[in-house]
PDB file of C-alpha atoms in Angstrom:
ATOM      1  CA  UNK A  17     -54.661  31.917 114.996  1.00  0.00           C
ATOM      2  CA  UNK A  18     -52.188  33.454 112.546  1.00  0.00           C
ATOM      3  CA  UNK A  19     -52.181  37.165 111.275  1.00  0.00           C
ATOM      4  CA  UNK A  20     -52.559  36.588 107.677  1.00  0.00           C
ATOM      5  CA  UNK A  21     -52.874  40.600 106.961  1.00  0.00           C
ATOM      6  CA  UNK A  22     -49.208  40.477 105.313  1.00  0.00           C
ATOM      7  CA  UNK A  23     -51.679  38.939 102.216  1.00  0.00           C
ATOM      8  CA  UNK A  24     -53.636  41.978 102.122  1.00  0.00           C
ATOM      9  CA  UNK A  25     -51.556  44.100  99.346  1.00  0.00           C
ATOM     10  CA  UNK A  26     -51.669  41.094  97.384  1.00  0.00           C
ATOM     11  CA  UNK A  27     -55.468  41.249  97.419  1.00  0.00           C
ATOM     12  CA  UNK A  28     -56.584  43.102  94.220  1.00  0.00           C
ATOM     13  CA  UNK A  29     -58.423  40.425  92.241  1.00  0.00           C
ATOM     14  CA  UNK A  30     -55.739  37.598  93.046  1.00  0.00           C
ATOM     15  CA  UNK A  31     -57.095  34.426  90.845  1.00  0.00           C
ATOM     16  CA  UNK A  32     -57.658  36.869  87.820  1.00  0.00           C
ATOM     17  CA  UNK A  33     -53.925  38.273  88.429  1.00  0.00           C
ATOM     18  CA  UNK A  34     -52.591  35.041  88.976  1.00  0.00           C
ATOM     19  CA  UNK A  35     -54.198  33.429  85.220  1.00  0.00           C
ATOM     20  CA  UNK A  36     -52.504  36.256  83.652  1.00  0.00           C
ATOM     21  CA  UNK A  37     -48.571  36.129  85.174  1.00  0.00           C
ATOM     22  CA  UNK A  38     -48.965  31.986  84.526  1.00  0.00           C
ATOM     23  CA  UNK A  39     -49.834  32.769  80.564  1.00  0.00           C
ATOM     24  CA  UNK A  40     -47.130  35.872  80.663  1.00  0.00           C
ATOM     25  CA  UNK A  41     -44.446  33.776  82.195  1.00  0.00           C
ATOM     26  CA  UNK A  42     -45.186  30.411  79.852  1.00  0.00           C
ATOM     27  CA  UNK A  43     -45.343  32.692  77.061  1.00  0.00           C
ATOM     28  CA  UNK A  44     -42.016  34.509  77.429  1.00  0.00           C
ATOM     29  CA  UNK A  45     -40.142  30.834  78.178  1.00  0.00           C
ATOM     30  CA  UNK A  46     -42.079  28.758  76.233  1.00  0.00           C
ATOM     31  CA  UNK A  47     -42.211  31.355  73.271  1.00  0.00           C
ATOM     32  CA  UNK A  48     -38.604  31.868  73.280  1.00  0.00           C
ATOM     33  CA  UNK A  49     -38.066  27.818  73.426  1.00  0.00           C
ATOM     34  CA  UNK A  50     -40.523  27.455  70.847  1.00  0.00           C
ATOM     35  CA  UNK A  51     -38.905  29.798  68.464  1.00  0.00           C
ATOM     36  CA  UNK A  52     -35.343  28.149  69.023  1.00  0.00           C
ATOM     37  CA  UNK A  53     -37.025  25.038  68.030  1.00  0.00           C
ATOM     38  CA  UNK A  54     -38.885  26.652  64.772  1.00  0.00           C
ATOM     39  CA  UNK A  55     -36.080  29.245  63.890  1.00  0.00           C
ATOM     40  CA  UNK A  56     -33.046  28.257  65.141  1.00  0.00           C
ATOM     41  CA  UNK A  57     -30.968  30.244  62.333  1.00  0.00           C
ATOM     42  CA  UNK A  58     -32.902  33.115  63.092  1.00  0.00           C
ATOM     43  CA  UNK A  59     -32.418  33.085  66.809  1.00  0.00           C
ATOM     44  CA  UNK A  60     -28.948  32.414  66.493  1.00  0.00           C
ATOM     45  CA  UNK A  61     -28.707  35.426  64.241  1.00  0.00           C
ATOM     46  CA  UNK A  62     -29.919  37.913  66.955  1.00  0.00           C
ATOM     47  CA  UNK A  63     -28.120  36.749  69.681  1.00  0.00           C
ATOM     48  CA  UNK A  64     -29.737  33.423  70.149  1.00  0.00           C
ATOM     49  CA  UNK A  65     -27.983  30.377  72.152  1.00  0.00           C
ATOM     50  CA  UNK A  66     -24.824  29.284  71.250  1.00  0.00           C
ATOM     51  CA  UNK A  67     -26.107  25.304  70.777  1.00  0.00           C
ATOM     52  CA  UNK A  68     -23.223  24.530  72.713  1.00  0.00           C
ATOM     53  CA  UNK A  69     -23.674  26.727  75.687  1.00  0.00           C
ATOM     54  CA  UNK A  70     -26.548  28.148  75.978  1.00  0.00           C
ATOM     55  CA  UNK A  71     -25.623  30.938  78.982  1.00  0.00           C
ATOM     56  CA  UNK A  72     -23.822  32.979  76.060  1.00  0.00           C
ATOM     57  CA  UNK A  73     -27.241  34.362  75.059  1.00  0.00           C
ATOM     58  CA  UNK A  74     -28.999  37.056  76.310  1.00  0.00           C
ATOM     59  CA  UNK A  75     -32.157  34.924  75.170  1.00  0.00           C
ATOM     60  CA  UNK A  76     -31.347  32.130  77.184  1.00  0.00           C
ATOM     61  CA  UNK A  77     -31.619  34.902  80.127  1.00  0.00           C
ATOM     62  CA  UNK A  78     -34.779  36.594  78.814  1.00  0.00           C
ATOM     63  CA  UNK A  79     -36.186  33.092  79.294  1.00  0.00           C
ATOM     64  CA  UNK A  80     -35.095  32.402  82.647  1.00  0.00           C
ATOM     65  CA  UNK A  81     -36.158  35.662  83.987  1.00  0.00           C
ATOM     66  CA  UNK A  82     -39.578  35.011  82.444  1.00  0.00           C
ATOM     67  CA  UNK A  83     -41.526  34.331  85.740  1.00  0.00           C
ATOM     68  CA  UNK A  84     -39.666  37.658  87.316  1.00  0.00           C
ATOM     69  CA  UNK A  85     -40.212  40.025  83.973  1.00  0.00           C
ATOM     70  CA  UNK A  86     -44.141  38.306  84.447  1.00  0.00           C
ATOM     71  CA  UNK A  87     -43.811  39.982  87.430  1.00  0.00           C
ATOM     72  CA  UNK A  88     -42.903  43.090  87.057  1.00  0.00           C
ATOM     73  CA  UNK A  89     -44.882  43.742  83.809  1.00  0.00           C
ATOM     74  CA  UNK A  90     -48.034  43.171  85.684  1.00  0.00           C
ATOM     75  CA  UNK A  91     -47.003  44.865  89.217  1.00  0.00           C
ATOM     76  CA  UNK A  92     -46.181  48.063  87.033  1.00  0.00           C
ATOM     77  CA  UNK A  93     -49.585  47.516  84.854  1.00  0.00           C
ATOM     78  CA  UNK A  94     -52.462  46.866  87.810  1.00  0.00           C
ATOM     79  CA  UNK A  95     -50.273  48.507  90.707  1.00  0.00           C
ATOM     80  CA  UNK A  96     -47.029  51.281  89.128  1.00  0.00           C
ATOM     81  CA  UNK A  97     -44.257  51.764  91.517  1.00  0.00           C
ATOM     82  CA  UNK A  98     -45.685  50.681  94.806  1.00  0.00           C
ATOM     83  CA  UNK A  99     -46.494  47.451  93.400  1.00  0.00           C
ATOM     84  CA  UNK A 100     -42.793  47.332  92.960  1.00  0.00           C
ATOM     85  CA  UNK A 101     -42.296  48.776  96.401  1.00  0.00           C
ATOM     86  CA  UNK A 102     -44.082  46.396  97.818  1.00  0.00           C
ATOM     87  CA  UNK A 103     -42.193  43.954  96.041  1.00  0.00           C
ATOM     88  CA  UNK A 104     -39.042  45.044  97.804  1.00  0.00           C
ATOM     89  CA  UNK A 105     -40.477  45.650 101.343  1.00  0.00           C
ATOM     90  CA  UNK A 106     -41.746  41.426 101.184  1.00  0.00           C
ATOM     91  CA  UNK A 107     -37.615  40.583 101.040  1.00  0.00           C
ATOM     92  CA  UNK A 108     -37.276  42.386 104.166  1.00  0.00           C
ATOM     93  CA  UNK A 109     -40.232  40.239 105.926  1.00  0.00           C
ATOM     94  CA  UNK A 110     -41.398  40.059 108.834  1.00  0.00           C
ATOM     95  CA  UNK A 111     -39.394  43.531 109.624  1.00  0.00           C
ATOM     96  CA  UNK A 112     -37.284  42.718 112.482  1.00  0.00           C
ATOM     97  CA  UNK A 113     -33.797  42.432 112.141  1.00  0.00           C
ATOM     98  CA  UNK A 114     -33.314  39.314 114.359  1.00  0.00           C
ATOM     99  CA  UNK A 115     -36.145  37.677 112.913  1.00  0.00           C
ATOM    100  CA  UNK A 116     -35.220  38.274 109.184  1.00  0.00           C
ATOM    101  CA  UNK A 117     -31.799  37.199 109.782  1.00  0.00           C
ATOM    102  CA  UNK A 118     -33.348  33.739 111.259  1.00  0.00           C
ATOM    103  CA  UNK A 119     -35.598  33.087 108.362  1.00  0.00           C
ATOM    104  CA  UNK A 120     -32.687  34.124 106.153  1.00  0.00           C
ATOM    105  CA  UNK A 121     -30.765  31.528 107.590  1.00  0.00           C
ATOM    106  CA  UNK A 122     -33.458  28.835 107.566  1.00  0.00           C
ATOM    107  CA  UNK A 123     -34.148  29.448 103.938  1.00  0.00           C
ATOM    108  CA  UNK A 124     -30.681  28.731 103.101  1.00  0.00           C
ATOM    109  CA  UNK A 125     -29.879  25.887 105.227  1.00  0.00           C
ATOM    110  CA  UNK A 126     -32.941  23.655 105.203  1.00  0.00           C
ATOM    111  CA  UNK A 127     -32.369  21.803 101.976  1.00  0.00           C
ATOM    112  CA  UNK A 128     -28.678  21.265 102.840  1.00  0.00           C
ATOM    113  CA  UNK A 129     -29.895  19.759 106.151  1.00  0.00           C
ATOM    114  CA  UNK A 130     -32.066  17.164 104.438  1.00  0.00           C
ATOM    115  CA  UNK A 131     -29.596  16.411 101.912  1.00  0.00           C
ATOM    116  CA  UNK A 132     -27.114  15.660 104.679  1.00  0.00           C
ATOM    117  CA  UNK A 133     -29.106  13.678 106.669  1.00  0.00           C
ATOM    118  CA  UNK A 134     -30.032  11.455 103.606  1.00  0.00           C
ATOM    119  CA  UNK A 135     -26.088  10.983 103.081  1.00  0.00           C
ATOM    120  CA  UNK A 136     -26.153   9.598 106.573  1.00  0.00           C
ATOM    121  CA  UNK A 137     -28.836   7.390 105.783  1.00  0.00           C
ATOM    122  CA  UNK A 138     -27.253   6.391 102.570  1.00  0.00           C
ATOM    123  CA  UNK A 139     -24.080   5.413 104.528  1.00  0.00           C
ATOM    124  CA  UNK A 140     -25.695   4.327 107.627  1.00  0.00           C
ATOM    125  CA  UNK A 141     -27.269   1.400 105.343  1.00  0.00           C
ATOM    126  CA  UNK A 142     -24.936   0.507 102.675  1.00  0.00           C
ATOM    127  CA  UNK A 143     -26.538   2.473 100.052  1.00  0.00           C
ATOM    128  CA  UNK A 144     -24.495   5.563  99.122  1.00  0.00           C
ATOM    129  CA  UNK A 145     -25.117   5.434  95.174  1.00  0.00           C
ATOM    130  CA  UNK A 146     -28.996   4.922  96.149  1.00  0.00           C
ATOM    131  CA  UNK A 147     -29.471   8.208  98.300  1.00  0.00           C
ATOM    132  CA  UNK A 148     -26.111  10.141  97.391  1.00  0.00           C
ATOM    133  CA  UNK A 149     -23.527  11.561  98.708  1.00  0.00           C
ATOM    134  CA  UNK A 150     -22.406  14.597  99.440  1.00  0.00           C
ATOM    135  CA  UNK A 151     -19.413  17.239 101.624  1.00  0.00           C
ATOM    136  CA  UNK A 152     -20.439  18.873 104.552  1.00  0.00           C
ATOM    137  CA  UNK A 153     -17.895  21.180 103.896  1.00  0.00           C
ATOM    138  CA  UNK A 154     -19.228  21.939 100.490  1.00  0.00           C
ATOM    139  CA  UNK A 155     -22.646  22.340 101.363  1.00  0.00           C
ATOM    140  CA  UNK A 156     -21.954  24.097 104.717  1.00  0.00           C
ATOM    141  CA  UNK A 157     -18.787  26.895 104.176  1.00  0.00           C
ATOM    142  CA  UNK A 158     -17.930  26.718 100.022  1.00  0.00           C
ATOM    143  CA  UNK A 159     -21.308  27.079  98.634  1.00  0.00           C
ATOM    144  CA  UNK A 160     -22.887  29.795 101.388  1.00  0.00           C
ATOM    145  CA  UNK A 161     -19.488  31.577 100.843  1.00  0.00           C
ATOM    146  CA  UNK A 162     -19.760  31.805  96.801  1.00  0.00           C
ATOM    147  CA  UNK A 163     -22.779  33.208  97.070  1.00  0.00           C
ATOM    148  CA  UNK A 164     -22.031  35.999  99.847  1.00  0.00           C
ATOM    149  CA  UNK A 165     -18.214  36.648  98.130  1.00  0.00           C
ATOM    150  CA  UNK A 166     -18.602  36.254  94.277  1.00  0.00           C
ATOM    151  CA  UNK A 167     -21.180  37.672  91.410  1.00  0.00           C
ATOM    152  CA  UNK A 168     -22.765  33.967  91.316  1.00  0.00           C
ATOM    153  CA  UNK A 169     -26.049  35.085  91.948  1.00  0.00           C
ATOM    154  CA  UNK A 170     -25.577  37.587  89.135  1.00  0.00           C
ATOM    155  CA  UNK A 171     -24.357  34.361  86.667  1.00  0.00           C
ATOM    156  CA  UNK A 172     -26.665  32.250  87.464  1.00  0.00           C
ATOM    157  CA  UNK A 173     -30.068  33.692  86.428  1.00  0.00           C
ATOM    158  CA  UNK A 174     -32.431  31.208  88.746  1.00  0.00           C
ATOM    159  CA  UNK A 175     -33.159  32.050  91.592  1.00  0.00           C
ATOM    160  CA  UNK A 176     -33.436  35.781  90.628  1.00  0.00           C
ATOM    161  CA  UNK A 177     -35.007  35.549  87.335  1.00  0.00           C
ATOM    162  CA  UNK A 178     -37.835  33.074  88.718  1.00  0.00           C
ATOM    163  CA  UNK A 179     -38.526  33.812  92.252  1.00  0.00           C
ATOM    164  CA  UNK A 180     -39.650  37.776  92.811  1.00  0.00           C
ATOM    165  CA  UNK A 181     -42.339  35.966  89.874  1.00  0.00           C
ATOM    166  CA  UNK A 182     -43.050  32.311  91.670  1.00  0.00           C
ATOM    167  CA  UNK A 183     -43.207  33.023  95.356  1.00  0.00           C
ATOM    168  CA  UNK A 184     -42.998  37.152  94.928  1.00  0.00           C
ATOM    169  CA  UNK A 185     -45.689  37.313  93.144  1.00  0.00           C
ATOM    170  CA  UNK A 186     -47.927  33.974  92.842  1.00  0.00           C
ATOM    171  CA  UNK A 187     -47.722  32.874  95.992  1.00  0.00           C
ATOM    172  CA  UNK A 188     -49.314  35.185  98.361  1.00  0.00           C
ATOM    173  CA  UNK A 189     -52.190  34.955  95.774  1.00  0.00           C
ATOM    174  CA  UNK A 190     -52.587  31.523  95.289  1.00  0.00           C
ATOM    175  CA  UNK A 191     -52.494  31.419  99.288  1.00  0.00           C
ATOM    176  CA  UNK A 192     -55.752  33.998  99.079  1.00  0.00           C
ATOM    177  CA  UNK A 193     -57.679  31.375  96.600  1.00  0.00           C
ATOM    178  CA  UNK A 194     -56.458  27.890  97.895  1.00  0.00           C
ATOM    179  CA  UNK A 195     -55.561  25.813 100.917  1.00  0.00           C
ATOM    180  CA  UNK A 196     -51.581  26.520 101.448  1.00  0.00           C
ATOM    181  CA  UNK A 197     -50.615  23.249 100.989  1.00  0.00           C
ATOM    182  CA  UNK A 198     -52.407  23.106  97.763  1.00  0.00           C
ATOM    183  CA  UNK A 199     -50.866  25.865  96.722  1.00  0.00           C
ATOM    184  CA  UNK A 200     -47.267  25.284  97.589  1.00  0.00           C
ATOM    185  CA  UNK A 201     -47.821  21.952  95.837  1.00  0.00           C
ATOM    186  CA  UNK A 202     -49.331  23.896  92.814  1.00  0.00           C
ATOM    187  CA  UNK A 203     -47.165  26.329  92.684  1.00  0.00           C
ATOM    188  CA  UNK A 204     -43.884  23.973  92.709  1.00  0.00           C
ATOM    189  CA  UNK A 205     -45.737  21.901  90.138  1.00  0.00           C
ATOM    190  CA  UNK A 206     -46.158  24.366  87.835  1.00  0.00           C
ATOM    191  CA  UNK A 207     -42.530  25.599  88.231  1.00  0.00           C
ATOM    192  CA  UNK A 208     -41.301  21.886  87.540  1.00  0.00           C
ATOM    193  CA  UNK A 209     -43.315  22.032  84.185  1.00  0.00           C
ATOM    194  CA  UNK A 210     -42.177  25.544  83.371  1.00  0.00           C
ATOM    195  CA  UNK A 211     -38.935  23.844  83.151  1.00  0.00           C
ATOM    196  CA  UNK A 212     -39.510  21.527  80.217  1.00  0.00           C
ATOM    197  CA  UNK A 213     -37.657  23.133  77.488  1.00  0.00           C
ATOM    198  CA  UNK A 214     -34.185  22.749  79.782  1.00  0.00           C
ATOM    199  CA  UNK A 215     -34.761  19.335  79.814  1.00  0.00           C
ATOM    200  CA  UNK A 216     -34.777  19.838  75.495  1.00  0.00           C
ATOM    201  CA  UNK A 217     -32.059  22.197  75.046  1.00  0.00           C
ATOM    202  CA  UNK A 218     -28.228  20.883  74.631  1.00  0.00           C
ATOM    203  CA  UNK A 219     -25.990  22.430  77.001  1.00  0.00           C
ATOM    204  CA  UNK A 220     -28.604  23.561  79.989  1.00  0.00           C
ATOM    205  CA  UNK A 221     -27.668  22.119  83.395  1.00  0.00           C
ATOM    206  CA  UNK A 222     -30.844  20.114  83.420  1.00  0.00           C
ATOM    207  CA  UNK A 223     -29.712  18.650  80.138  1.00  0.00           C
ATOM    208  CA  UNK A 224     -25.873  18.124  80.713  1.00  0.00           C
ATOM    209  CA  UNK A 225     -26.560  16.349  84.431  1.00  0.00           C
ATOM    210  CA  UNK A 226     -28.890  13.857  83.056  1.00  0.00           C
ATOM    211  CA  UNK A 227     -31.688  14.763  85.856  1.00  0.00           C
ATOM    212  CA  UNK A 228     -34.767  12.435  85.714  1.00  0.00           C
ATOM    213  CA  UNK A 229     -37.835  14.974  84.872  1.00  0.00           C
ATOM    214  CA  UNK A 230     -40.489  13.138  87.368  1.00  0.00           C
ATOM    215  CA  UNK A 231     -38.023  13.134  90.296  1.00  0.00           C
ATOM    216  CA  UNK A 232     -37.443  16.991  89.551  1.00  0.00           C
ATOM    217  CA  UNK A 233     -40.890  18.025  89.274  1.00  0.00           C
ATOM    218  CA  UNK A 234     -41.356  15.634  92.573  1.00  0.00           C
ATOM    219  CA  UNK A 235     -38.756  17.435  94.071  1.00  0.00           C
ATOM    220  CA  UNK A 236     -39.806  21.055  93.200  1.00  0.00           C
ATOM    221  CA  UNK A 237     -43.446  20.444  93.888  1.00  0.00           C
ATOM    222  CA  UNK A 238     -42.494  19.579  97.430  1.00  0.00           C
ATOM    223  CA  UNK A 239     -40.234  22.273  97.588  1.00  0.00           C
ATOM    224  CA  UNK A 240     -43.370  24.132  96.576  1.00  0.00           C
ATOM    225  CA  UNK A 241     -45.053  23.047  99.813  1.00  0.00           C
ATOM    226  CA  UNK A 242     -41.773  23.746 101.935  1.00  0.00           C
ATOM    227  CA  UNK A 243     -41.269  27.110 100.684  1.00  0.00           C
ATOM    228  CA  UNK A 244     -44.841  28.400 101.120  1.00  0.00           C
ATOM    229  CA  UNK A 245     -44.548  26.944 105.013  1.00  0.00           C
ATOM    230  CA  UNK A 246     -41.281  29.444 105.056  1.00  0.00           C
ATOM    231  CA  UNK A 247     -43.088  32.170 103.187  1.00  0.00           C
ATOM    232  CA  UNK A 248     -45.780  31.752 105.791  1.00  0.00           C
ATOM    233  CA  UNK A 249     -43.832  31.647 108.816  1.00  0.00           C
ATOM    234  CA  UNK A 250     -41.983  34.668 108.243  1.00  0.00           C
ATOM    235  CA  UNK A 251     -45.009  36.875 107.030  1.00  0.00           C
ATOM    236  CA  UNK A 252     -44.169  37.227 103.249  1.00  0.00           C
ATOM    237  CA  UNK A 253     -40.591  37.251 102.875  1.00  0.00           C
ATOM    238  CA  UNK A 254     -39.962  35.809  99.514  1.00  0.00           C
ATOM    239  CA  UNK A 255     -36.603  36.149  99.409  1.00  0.00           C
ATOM    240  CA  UNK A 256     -36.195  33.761 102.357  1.00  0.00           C
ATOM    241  CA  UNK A 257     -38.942  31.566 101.079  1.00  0.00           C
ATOM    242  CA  UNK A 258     -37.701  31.223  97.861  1.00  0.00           C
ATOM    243  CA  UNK A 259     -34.669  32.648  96.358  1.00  0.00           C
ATOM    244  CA  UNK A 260     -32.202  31.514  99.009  1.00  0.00           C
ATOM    245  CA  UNK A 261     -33.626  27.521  98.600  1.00  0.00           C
ATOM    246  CA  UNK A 262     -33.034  28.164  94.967  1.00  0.00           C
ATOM    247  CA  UNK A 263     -29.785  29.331  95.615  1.00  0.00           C
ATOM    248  CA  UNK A 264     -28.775  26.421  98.065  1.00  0.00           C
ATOM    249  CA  UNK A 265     -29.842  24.242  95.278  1.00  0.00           C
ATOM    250  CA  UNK A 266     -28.283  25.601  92.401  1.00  0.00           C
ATOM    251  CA  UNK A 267     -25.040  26.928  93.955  1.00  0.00           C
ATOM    252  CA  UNK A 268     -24.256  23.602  95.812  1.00  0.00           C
ATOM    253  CA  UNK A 269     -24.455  21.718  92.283  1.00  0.00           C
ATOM    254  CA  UNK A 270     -22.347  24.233  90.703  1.00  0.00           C
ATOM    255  CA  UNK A 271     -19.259  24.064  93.467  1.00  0.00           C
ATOM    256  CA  UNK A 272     -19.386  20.073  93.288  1.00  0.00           C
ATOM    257  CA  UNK A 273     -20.915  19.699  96.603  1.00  0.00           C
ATOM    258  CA  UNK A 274     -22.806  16.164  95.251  1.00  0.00           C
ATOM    259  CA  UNK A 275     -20.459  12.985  94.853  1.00  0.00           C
ATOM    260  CA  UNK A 276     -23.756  11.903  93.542  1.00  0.00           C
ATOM    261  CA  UNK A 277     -27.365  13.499  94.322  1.00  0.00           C
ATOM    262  CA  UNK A 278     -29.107  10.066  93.893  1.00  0.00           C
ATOM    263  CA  UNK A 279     -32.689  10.266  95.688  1.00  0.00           C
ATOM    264  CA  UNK A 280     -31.556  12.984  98.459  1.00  0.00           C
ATOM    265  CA  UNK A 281     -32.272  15.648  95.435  1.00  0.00           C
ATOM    266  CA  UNK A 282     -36.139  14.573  96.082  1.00  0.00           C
ATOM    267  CA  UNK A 283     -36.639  13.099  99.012  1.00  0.00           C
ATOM    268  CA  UNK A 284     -35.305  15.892 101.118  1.00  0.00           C
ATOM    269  CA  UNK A 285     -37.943  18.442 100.542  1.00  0.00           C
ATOM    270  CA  UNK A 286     -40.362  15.506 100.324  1.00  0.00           C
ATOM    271  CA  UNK A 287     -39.439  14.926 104.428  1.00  0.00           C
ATOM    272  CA  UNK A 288     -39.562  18.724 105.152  1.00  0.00           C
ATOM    273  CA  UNK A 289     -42.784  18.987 103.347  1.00  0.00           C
ATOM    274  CA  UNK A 290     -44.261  16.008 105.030  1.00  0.00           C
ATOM    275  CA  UNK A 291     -42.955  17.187 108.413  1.00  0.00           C
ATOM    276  CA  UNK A 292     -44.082  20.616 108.145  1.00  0.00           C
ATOM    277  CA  UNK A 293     -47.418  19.696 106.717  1.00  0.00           C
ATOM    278  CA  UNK A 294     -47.868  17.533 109.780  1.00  0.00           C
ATOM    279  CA  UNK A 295     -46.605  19.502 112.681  1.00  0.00           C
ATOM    280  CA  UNK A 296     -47.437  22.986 111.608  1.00  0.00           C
ATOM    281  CA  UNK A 297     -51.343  24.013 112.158  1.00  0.00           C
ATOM    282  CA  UNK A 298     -50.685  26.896 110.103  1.00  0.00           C
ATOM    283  CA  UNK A 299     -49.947  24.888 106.802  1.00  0.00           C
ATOM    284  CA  UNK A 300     -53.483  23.111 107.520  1.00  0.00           C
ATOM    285  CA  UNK A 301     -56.036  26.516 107.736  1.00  0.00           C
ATOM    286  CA  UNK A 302     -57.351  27.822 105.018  1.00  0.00           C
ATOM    287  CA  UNK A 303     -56.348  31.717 104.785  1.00  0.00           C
ATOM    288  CA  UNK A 304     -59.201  34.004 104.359  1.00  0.00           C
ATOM    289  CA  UNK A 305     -59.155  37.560 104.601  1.00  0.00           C
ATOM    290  CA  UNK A 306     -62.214  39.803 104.806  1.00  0.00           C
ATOM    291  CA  UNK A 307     -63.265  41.549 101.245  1.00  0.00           C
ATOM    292  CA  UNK A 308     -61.450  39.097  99.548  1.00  0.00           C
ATOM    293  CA  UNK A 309     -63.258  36.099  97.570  1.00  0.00           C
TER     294      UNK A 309
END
């Protein structure tokens, strides 16, 4: 049997906690898409997004950062500082430096795994533009190397501005209410959707690329499921669980490491959610904790 105790500081009245950072997050994304749509003279006015490029504006960021500024609010509101605290301490999960350095590692390279594997398959079969293509040395030593050399992670708002809020804050308290593999796939589901108004807005990457909105959502709702095995695993570390899978993604599309992403983009945490769901008791227990309901 796992320790699930990691869950405990996350224990104060989760599914109550967890209604209110879904509204705060949709309502500092969705208000500030919203108002583009209604006022887009006024928005531009203040600083809004250049309809060209969009990462001009420090809107566009306020936005992005809505599920982490969710977050926050609502650590410092129910919990002050050692909400906050506690918010740092889960990045440095499960507290050993071996260990953390292996789950740092796996968080990073999982994704890149499946997408290579589905490039093999691709080729392997005749069907490159089916599955995609992409460099190993891309994926592999450019992309891991931007991130640990350059400010990207600072530039591109993702993967910090959404996931001290998605898997930070929401998961460990979906995982106290629901089954974990409902909840990863809730969780990503809900972070697909929170994406809509990229798919809207001229200039975003989601826009610009042309990416099909079900196959994202399938993608990030069994990312969802992948991430929460990770998150898990390696007894709360969010950072592992979450930011550096975001980052694999985002940074690897930025350097050019995708010829084309055809369906590796969601079928490769489809495999690793499929795999992990079946192999991995601890994705099929349901978590419970004494004193908590």
């Amino acid at each position: 049997m796992t320790d699930f105790e990691f869950l405990r500081p996350h224990a104060e009245k989760p599914a109550s906690r967890l209604f209110l950072f879904f509204g705060l997050t949709f309502l500092i994304t969705w208000g500030l898409a919203a108002l583009l749509l209604i006022a887009p003279d006024f928005v531009d006015s203040v600083g809004g997004p250049d309809p060209q490029d969009p990462y001009a504006s420090w809107l566009y960021y306020i936005a992005v950062y809505g599920p982490t500024l969710a977050a926050l609010i609502l650590l410092l509101v129910f919990q002050g500082p050692r909400g906050i605290l506690q918010l740092g301490r889960d990045a440095l999960a499960p507290g050993r430096p071996l260990s953390w350095v292996s789950w740092i590692a796996l968080g990073y390279l999982i994704l890149p795994i499946g997408w290579i594997l589905f490039d093999h398959v691709g080729k392997a079969i005749g069907q490159e533009a089916l599955f995609g293509t992409t460099s190993l040395r891309g994926l592999f030593w450019t992309a891991p190397v931007t991130l640990a050399t350059t400010n990207y992670l600072l530039m591109d708002p993702g993967p910090v501005g959404e996931e001290p809020g998605w898997r930070g804050y929401a998961m460990p308290r979906l995982l106290l209410v629901m089954h974990p593999i409902l909840a990863g796939a809730l969780l990503g589901a809900i972070w697909g959707v929170w994406h809509l108004p990229a798919f809207l807005a001229a200039g975003s990457s989601q826009s610009e690329d042309g990416l099909n909105f079900f196959w994202f959502c399938l993608s990030l709702t069994s990312q969802g499921v992948m991430m929460t095995w990770i998150y898990l695993r390696s007894r709360g570390n969010w950072f592992a669980a979450g930011l550096l899978p975001h980052a694999a993604v985002n940074v690897s599309s930025s350097i050019g490491a995708f010829a084309n992403t055809g369906l590796m983009y969601p079928l490769a945490p489809v495999l690793w959610a499929v795999l992990i769901c079946g192999l991995d008791p601890v994705m099929r227990q349901r978590i419970r904790l004494t004193g908590v309901s």
